[in-house]
PDB file of C-alpha atoms in Angstrom:
ATOM      1  CA  MET A   1      51.755 126.639 186.362  1.00 50.00           C
ATOM      2  CA  PRO A   2      52.432 125.907 190.076  1.00 57.00           C
ATOM      3  CA  ASP A   3      55.238 127.666 191.949  1.00 67.00           C
ATOM      4  CA  THR A   4      57.074 124.366 192.481  1.00 84.00           C
ATOM      5  CA  ILE A   5      57.362 122.184 189.397  1.00 91.00           C
ATOM      6  CA  LYS A   6      56.977 118.481 190.143  1.00 95.00           C
ATOM      7  CA  ILE A   7      59.071 116.120 188.007  1.00 97.00           C
ATOM      8  CA  LEU A   8      58.736 112.347 187.966  1.00 97.00           C
ATOM      9  CA  LEU A   9      62.095 110.674 187.339  1.00 97.00           C
ATOM     10  CA  ALA A  10      62.056 106.955 186.486  1.00 97.00           C
ATOM     11  CA  GLU A  11      65.611 105.606 186.496  1.00 95.00           C
ATOM     12  CA  ASP A  12      66.709 102.174 187.735  1.00 93.00           C
ATOM     13  CA  GLU A  13      70.377 103.073 188.186  1.00 93.00           C
ATOM     14  CA  PRO A  14      70.495 104.419 191.789  1.00 94.00           C
ATOM     15  CA  SER A  15      73.655 106.526 191.418  1.00 94.00           C
ATOM     16  CA  LEU A  16      72.405 108.298 188.286  1.00 94.00           C
ATOM     17  CA  ALA A  17      68.949 108.804 189.797  1.00 95.00           C
ATOM     18  CA  LEU A  18      70.521 110.444 192.860  1.00 96.00           C
ATOM     19  CA  ILE A  19      72.700 112.775 190.764  1.00 95.00           C
ATOM     20  CA  VAL A  20      69.758 113.869 188.618  1.00 95.00           C
ATOM     21  CA  LYS A  21      67.463 114.293 191.634  1.00 96.00           C
ATOM     22  CA  GLU A  22      69.945 116.430 193.576  1.00 95.00           C
ATOM     23  CA  SER A  23      70.796 118.549 190.539  1.00 94.00           C
ATOM     24  CA  LEU A  24      67.155 119.251 189.767  1.00 95.00           C
ATOM     25  CA  GLU A  25      66.380 120.047 193.386  1.00 95.00           C
ATOM     26  CA  THR A  26      69.100 122.728 193.377  1.00 93.00           C
ATOM     27  CA  ARG A  27      67.011 124.363 190.616  1.00 92.00           C
ATOM     28  CA  ASP A  28      63.926 124.302 192.875  1.00 91.00           C
ATOM     29  CA  PHE A  29      62.198 121.372 191.183  1.00 95.00           C
ATOM     30  CA  GLU A  30      60.407 118.787 193.302  1.00 96.00           C
ATOM     31  CA  VAL A  31      61.590 115.340 192.164  1.00 97.00           C
ATOM     32  CA  ILE A  32      59.790 112.017 192.612  1.00 97.00           C
ATOM     33  CA  VAL A  33      62.162 109.110 191.933  1.00 97.00           C
ATOM     34  CA  CYS A  34      60.969 105.691 190.756  1.00 96.00           C
ATOM     35  CA  ALA A  35      63.123 102.621 190.158  1.00 95.00           C
ATOM     36  CA  ASP A  36      60.915 100.793 187.663  1.00 95.00           C
ATOM     37  CA  GLY A  37      58.085 101.351 185.211  1.00 94.00           C
ATOM     38  CA  GLU A  38      55.309  99.991 187.407  1.00 95.00           C
ATOM     39  CA  GLU A  39      56.214 102.359 190.234  1.00 96.00           C
ATOM     40  CA  ALA A  40      56.440 105.215 187.728  1.00 96.00           C
ATOM     41  CA  LEU A  41      52.866 104.623 186.552  1.00 96.00           C
ATOM     42  CA  GLN A  42      51.630 104.415 190.134  1.00 95.00           C
ATOM     43  CA  LYS A  43      53.384 107.643 191.164  1.00 96.00           C
ATOM     44  CA  TYR A  44      52.239 109.404 187.986  1.00 95.00           C
ATOM     45  CA  ASN A  45      48.605 108.660 188.860  1.00 93.00           C
ATOM     46  CA  GLU A  46      49.082 109.696 192.498  1.00 94.00           C
ATOM     47  CA  GLU A  47      51.263 112.781 192.088  1.00 93.00           C
ATOM     48  CA  LYS A  48      50.241 114.241 188.681  1.00 92.00           C
ATOM     49  CA  PRO A  49      53.697 115.685 187.883  1.00 95.00           C
ATOM     50  CA  GLU A  50      54.240 118.551 185.432  1.00 94.00           C
ATOM     51  CA  LEU A  51      56.910 116.589 183.504  1.00 96.00           C
ATOM     52  CA  LEU A  52      58.219 113.014 183.243  1.00 97.00           C
ATOM     53  CA  VAL A  53      61.830 111.921 182.703  1.00 97.00           C
ATOM     54  CA  LEU A  54      61.794 108.223 181.791  1.00 95.00           C
ATOM     55  CA  ASP A  55      64.679 105.844 181.316  1.00 93.00           C
ATOM     56  CA  VAL A  56      63.861 103.595 178.351  1.00 91.00           C
ATOM     57  CA  MET A  57      65.330 100.351 179.746  1.00 90.00           C
ATOM     58  CA  MET A  58      63.709  99.682 183.142  1.00 91.00           C
ATOM     59  CA  PRO A  59      62.565  96.596 185.040  1.00 89.00           C
ATOM     60  CA  LYS A  60      58.934  95.423 184.959  1.00 91.00           C
ATOM     61  CA  THR A  61      57.707  98.072 182.500  1.00 90.00           C
ATOM     62  CA  ASP A  62      59.999  99.980 180.140  1.00 91.00           C
ATOM     63  CA  GLY A  63      59.880 103.719 179.502  1.00 91.00           C
ATOM     64  CA  PHE A  64      58.107 103.402 176.163  1.00 92.00           C
ATOM     65  CA  ALA A  65      55.311 101.358 177.737  1.00 93.00           C
ATOM     66  CA  VAL A  66      54.970 103.880 180.586  1.00 95.00           C
ATOM     67  CA  ALA A  67      54.654 106.743 178.089  1.00 93.00           C
ATOM     68  CA  GLU A  68      52.099 104.803 176.051  1.00 91.00           C
ATOM     69  CA  GLN A  69      49.931 104.294 179.142  1.00 93.00           C
ATOM     70  CA  VAL A  70      50.226 107.954 180.133  1.00 93.00           C
ATOM     71  CA  ARG A  71      49.273 109.122 176.643  1.00 89.00           C
ATOM     72  CA  LYS A  72      45.987 107.184 176.738  1.00 88.00           C
ATOM     73  CA  THR A  73      44.564 109.838 179.065  1.00 89.00           C
ATOM     74  CA  ASP A  74      47.140 112.640 179.035  1.00 88.00           C
ATOM     75  CA  LYS A  75      48.320 114.222 175.774  1.00 82.00           C
ATOM     76  CA  ARG A  76      49.811 117.311 177.384  1.00 85.00           C
ATOM     77  CA  THR A  77      52.370 116.436 180.077  1.00 91.00           C
ATOM     78  CA  PRO A  78      55.877 116.552 178.535  1.00 91.00           C
ATOM     79  CA  ILE A  79      57.927 113.349 178.469  1.00 93.00           C
ATOM     80  CA  ILE A  80      61.707 113.165 178.075  1.00 93.00           C
ATOM     81  CA  PHE A  81      63.314 109.786 177.432  1.00 92.00           C
ATOM     82  CA  LEU A  82      66.767 108.876 178.715  1.00 90.00           C
ATOM     83  CA  THR A  83      68.314 106.256 176.453  1.00 84.00           C
ATOM     84  CA  ALA A  84      71.593 104.510 175.792  1.00 79.00           C
ATOM     85  CA  LYS A  85      70.298 103.683 172.321  1.00 68.00           C
ATOM     86  CA  SER A  86      71.465 105.942 169.514  1.00 59.00           C
ATOM     87  CA  GLN A  87      70.001 104.487 166.342  1.00 55.00           C
ATOM     88  CA  THR A  88      67.451 106.656 164.544  1.00 57.00           C
ATOM     89  CA  LYS A  89      64.804 103.911 164.645  1.00 64.00           C
ATOM     90  CA  ASP A  90      65.037 103.787 168.457  1.00 63.00           C
ATOM     91  CA  VAL A  91      64.611 107.554 168.707  1.00 67.00           C
ATOM     92  CA  VAL A  92      61.671 107.498 166.281  1.00 71.00           C
ATOM     93  CA  GLU A  93      60.053 104.740 168.368  1.00 73.00           C
ATOM     94  CA  GLY A  94      60.265 106.999 171.391  1.00 74.00           C
ATOM     95  CA  PHE A  95      58.376 109.787 169.635  1.00 76.00           C
ATOM     96  CA  GLN A  96      55.816 107.289 168.367  1.00 78.00           C
ATOM     97  CA  HIS A  97      55.117 106.302 171.973  1.00 80.00           C
ATOM     98  CA  GLY A  98      54.376 109.893 172.936  1.00 83.00           C
ATOM     99  CA  GLY A  99      57.759 111.301 173.900  1.00 85.00           C
ATOM    100  CA  ASN A 100      58.524 114.994 173.392  1.00 83.00           C
ATOM    101  CA  ASP A 101      62.307 114.844 173.615  1.00 85.00           C
ATOM    102  CA  TYR A 102      65.140 112.463 174.409  1.00 84.00           C
ATOM    103  CA  LEU A 103      68.660 112.493 175.800  1.00 86.00           C
ATOM    104  CA  LYS A 104      71.333 109.968 174.927  1.00 85.00           C
ATOM    105  CA  LYS A 105      73.398 108.674 177.837  1.00 86.00           C
ATOM    106  CA  PRO A 106      75.797 109.948 179.024  1.00 85.00           C
ATOM    107  CA  PHE A 107      74.354 113.464 179.173  1.00 87.00           C
ATOM    108  CA  SER A 108      75.118 116.696 181.014  1.00 87.00           C
ATOM    109  CA  MET A 109      72.761 118.002 183.672  1.00 90.00           C
ATOM    110  CA  GLU A 110      72.806 121.445 182.056  1.00 87.00           C
ATOM    111  CA  GLU A 111      71.468 119.941 178.841  1.00 86.00           C
ATOM    112  CA  LEU A 112      68.698 118.119 180.697  1.00 91.00           C
ATOM    113  CA  ILE A 113      67.709 121.303 182.536  1.00 90.00           C
ATOM    114  CA  VAL A 114      67.605 123.327 179.305  1.00 86.00           C
ATOM    115  CA  ARG A 115      65.351 120.724 177.714  1.00 86.00           C
ATOM    116  CA  ILE A 116      63.073 120.648 180.752  1.00 90.00           C
ATOM    117  CA  HIS A 117      62.647 124.433 180.681  1.00 85.00           C
ATOM    118  CA  ALA A 118      62.004 124.409 176.922  1.00 80.00           C
ATOM    119  CA  LEU A 119      59.245 121.811 177.243  1.00 84.00           C
ATOM    120  CA  LEU A 120      57.636 123.493 180.243  1.00 84.00           C
ATOM    121  CA  ASN A 121      57.633 126.813 178.386  1.00 75.00           C
ATOM    122  CA  ARG A 122      55.986 125.129 175.428  1.00 69.00           C
ATOM    123  CA  VAL A 123      53.209 123.672 177.588  1.00 65.00           C
ATOM    124  CA  VAL A 124      52.154 127.139 178.685  1.00 56.00           C
ATOM    125  CA  GLY A 125      52.517 128.444 175.143  1.00 50.00           C
ATOM    126  CA  GLY A 126      55.986 129.883 175.546  1.00 45.00           C
ATOM    127  CA  ASN A 127      56.543 133.372 176.889  1.00 43.00           C
ATOM    128  CA  GLU A 128      53.646 134.576 174.767  1.00 46.00           C
ATOM    129  CA  GLN A 129      50.818 132.555 173.288  1.00 48.00           C
ATOM    130  CA  ILE A 130      50.721 132.494 169.485  1.00 50.00           C
ATOM    131  CA  LYS A 131      47.137 132.652 168.293  1.00 50.00           C
ATOM    132  CA  LYS A 132      45.725 132.400 164.830  1.00 48.00           C
ATOM    133  CA  ASP A 133      46.154 135.595 162.790  1.00 53.00           C
ATOM    134  CA  ASP A 134      48.145 137.300 165.564  1.00 76.00           C
ATOM    135  CA  ASP A 135      50.839 139.783 164.597  1.00 85.00           C
ATOM    136  CA  ILE A 136      53.856 139.141 166.807  1.00 88.00           C
ATOM    137  CA  ALA A 137      56.486 141.748 167.603  1.00 91.00           C
ATOM    138  CA  ILE A 138      60.046 140.467 167.293  1.00 94.00           C
ATOM    139  CA  GLY A 139      62.075 143.591 167.970  1.00 92.00           C
ATOM    140  CA  SER A 140      61.203 146.024 165.169  1.00 94.00           C
ATOM    141  CA  TYR A 141      59.758 143.210 163.057  1.00 94.00           C
ATOM    142  CA  VAL A 142      56.170 141.995 162.851  1.00 93.00           C
ATOM    143  CA  PHE A 143      55.833 138.248 162.378  1.00 93.00           C
ATOM    144  CA  ASN A 144      52.536 136.701 161.280  1.00 90.00           C
ATOM    145  CA  PRO A 145      52.795 132.892 161.388  1.00 87.00           C
ATOM    146  CA  THR A 146      49.396 132.346 159.759  1.00 84.00           C
ATOM    147  CA  LYS A 147      50.174 134.533 156.760  1.00 86.00           C
ATOM    148  CA  GLN A 148      53.838 133.420 156.903  1.00 88.00           C
ATOM    149  CA  THR A 149      55.062 137.004 156.638  1.00 92.00           C
ATOM    150  CA  LEU A 150      57.835 139.019 158.256  1.00 94.00           C
ATOM    151  CA  THR A 151      57.423 142.793 158.088  1.00 94.00           C
ATOM    152  CA  TYR A 152      59.995 145.517 158.744  1.00 93.00           C
ATOM    153  CA  LYS A 153      59.093 149.198 158.325  1.00 89.00           C
ATOM    154  CA  GLU A 154      56.073 148.362 156.161  1.00 84.00           C
ATOM    155  CA  GLU A 155      58.081 146.102 153.881  1.00 90.00           C
ATOM    156  CA  SER A 156      56.876 142.498 154.034  1.00 91.00           C
ATOM    157  CA  GLU A 157      58.371 139.303 152.750  1.00 92.00           C
ATOM    158  CA  VAL A 158      56.809 135.878 152.601  1.00 92.00           C
ATOM    159  CA  LEU A 159      58.503 133.107 154.571  1.00 91.00           C
ATOM    160  CA  THR A 160      58.548 129.467 153.571  1.00 91.00           C
ATOM    161  CA  HIS A 161      56.595 127.002 155.688  1.00 89.00           C
ATOM    162  CA  ARG A 162      59.730 125.689 157.379  1.00 90.00           C
ATOM    163  CA  GLU A 163      61.137 129.177 157.995  1.00 93.00           C
ATOM    164  CA  THR A 164      57.827 129.990 159.680  1.00 92.00           C
ATOM    165  CA  GLU A 165      57.851 126.855 161.818  1.00 90.00           C
ATOM    166  CA  VAL A 166      61.459 127.351 162.941  1.00 94.00           C
ATOM    167  CA  LEU A 167      60.820 130.988 163.844  1.00 94.00           C
ATOM    168  CA  LYS A 168      57.673 129.990 165.759  1.00 91.00           C
ATOM    169  CA  HIS A 169      59.648 127.489 167.831  1.00 89.00           C
ATOM    170  CA  LEU A 170      62.317 130.062 168.609  1.00 92.00           C
ATOM    171  CA  TYR A 171      59.761 132.743 169.465  1.00 91.00           C
ATOM    172  CA  GLN A 172      57.693 130.488 171.723  1.00 85.00           C
ATOM    173  CA  ASN A 173      60.863 129.897 173.745  1.00 83.00           C
ATOM    174  CA  LYS A 174      62.438 133.332 173.233  1.00 85.00           C
ATOM    175  CA  ASN A 175      65.404 134.108 175.450  1.00 84.00           C
ATOM    176  CA  GLU A 176      65.614 130.378 176.236  1.00 83.00           C
ATOM    177  CA  MET A 177      67.828 127.808 174.516  1.00 84.00           C
ATOM    178  CA  VAL A 178      65.921 125.434 172.208  1.00 85.00           C
ATOM    179  CA  THR A 179      67.763 122.229 171.390  1.00 86.00           C
ATOM    180  CA  ARG A 180      68.475 121.183 167.807  1.00 87.00           C
ATOM    181  CA  SER A 181      66.964 117.753 168.386  1.00 85.00           C
ATOM    182  CA  PHE A 182      63.729 119.276 169.686  1.00 83.00           C
ATOM    183  CA  ILE A 183      63.300 121.478 166.593  1.00 89.00           C
ATOM    184  CA  LEU A 184      64.372 118.743 164.170  1.00 89.00           C
ATOM    185  CA  ASN A 185      62.129 116.028 165.549  1.00 83.00           C
ATOM    186  CA  ASP A 186      59.141 118.345 165.841  1.00 81.00           C
ATOM    187  CA  ILE A 187      59.424 119.849 162.331  1.00 88.00           C
ATOM    188  CA  TRP A 188      61.429 117.359 160.245  1.00 88.00           C
ATOM    189  CA  GLY A 189      60.398 114.218 162.098  1.00 82.00           C
ATOM    190  CA  ASN A 190      63.997 113.122 162.707  1.00 81.00           C
ATOM    191  CA  ASP A 191      67.370 114.579 163.674  1.00 80.00           C
ATOM    192  CA  ASP A 192      69.672 112.908 161.172  1.00 83.00           C
ATOM    193  CA  PHE A 193      72.686 114.601 159.555  1.00 85.00           C
ATOM    194  CA  PHE A 194      70.847 115.816 156.456  1.00 88.00           C
ATOM    195  CA  SER A 195      67.954 117.307 158.419  1.00 87.00           C
ATOM    196  CA  GLY A 196      70.481 119.020 160.670  1.00 88.00           C
ATOM    197  CA  ARG A 197      72.206 120.594 157.683  1.00 91.00           C
ATOM    198  CA  SER A 198      68.822 121.759 156.402  1.00 92.00           C
ATOM    199  CA  LEU A 199      68.059 123.373 159.778  1.00 94.00           C
ATOM    200  CA  ASP A 200      71.401 125.205 159.659  1.00 92.00           C
ATOM    201  CA  VAL A 201      70.417 126.665 156.277  1.00 93.00           C
ATOM    202  CA  PHE A 202      67.060 127.882 157.613  1.00 94.00           C
ATOM    203  CA  ILE A 203      68.699 129.450 160.671  1.00 95.00           C
ATOM    204  CA  SER A 204      71.124 131.312 158.371  1.00 95.00           C
ATOM    205  CA  LYS A 205      68.246 132.566 156.245  1.00 94.00           C
ATOM    206  CA  LEU A 206      66.298 133.752 159.298  1.00 96.00           C
ATOM    207  CA  ARG A 207      69.359 135.542 160.678  1.00 95.00           C
ATOM    208  CA  LYS A 208      69.722 137.408 157.390  1.00 95.00           C
ATOM    209  CA  LYS A 209      66.041 138.321 157.299  1.00 95.00           C
ATOM    210  CA  LEU A 210      66.186 139.620 160.879  1.00 96.00           C
ATOM    211  CA  SER A 211      69.508 141.442 160.485  1.00 95.00           C
ATOM    212  CA  ALA A 212      68.058 144.950 160.078  1.00 94.00           C
ATOM    213  CA  ASP A 213      67.373 145.145 163.828  1.00 94.00           C
ATOM    214  CA  PRO A 214      70.595 144.634 165.847  1.00 92.00           C
ATOM    215  CA  ALA A 215      68.531 143.958 168.982  1.00 92.00           C
ATOM    216  CA  VAL A 216      67.250 140.736 167.412  1.00 94.00           C
ATOM    217  CA  GLN A 217      69.702 137.853 167.385  1.00 94.00           C
ATOM    218  CA  ILE A 218      69.631 134.096 166.987  1.00 95.00           C
ATOM    219  CA  ILE A 219      72.394 132.785 169.236  1.00 92.00           C
ATOM    220  CA  ASN A 220      73.977 129.453 168.397  1.00 89.00           C
ATOM    221  CA  SER A 221      75.293 126.999 170.994  1.00 82.00           C
ATOM    222  CA  ARG A 222      77.383 124.864 168.664  1.00 77.00           C
ATOM    223  CA  GLY A 223      75.947 121.397 168.173  1.00 73.00           C
ATOM    224  CA  PHE A 224      73.357 121.965 170.912  1.00 82.00           C
ATOM    225  CA  GLY A 225      70.705 124.527 170.057  1.00 88.00           C
ATOM    226  CA  TYR A 226      69.556 128.078 169.391  1.00 92.00           C
ATOM    227  CA  LYS A 227      68.215 131.032 171.352  1.00 91.00           C
ATOM    228  CA  LEU A 228      66.162 133.931 169.960  1.00 93.00           C
ATOM    229  CA  ILE A 229      67.073 137.199 171.687  1.00 91.00           C
ATOM    230  CA  CYS A 230      64.576 140.021 171.151  1.00 87.00           C
TER     231      CYS A 230
END
C-alpha cells in the first residue's frame, strides 16, 4: 500500500465535502473531491484511488450507479456510501451495488475514519494474512479458522461457523475498531435489531472462550463496534 492513501470523495454538498476533506487531510490522506457522479467516475479512472466515499444522492449519476460502474472492472477497491436513507432495503441496495460499508447522515468524522482504516486493513489482509489451514496465535490461544477450533494449552474446542467468522473479522483488524454494521452486513447480510442481538451473543461467547488469557480482550464501543486486543 502506498505511503499516502488516496481517497475519492463524491459529495455534492460543498460545506460537508470541505469538512470531510479537511478532516481526512489532517490524518495524512490525499483527498480528491467530486461534486457529481460523472466527475467521480472520471476522477476514479484518472486517479485510481485506494478507497471511494460516495454520497448516494448526487446529480447526473448517483452513488449506486457509480459503484456499479466501478465494480465492472474493480472488485477490490473499498466503497463507503454516505446516505440520508435509513431503511434496510436502501442499505441492502447499496451492498448489492458493490458497497463495502455505509454511513447514515449525519455522521461523526471519527466514525468515518475508523471505517476507512478498517476497510483499508481488510484490503491488505488485515495485520496478518489468514491463509487456509493456518494456525493463528491470539495471545496464548491458537485459532484455526479452517478447522474452526480454538486451542489453549493443548485443550481444543470447536467453534460454530458464526463464532469463527466473527473472530476472523476481529483478528484481521486486531487492535483496530471494527464497526458493528461492517460485521453484521458481511456475515449476517443485514444490520437489523435481531441480527445485532445475535452478534452480541456471539461476542459474549467469544469473550468467555478467550477469558483464560488476560492479555486477550474484546473491547466494546457501545453501539459502535468492537476491537480485539492481543
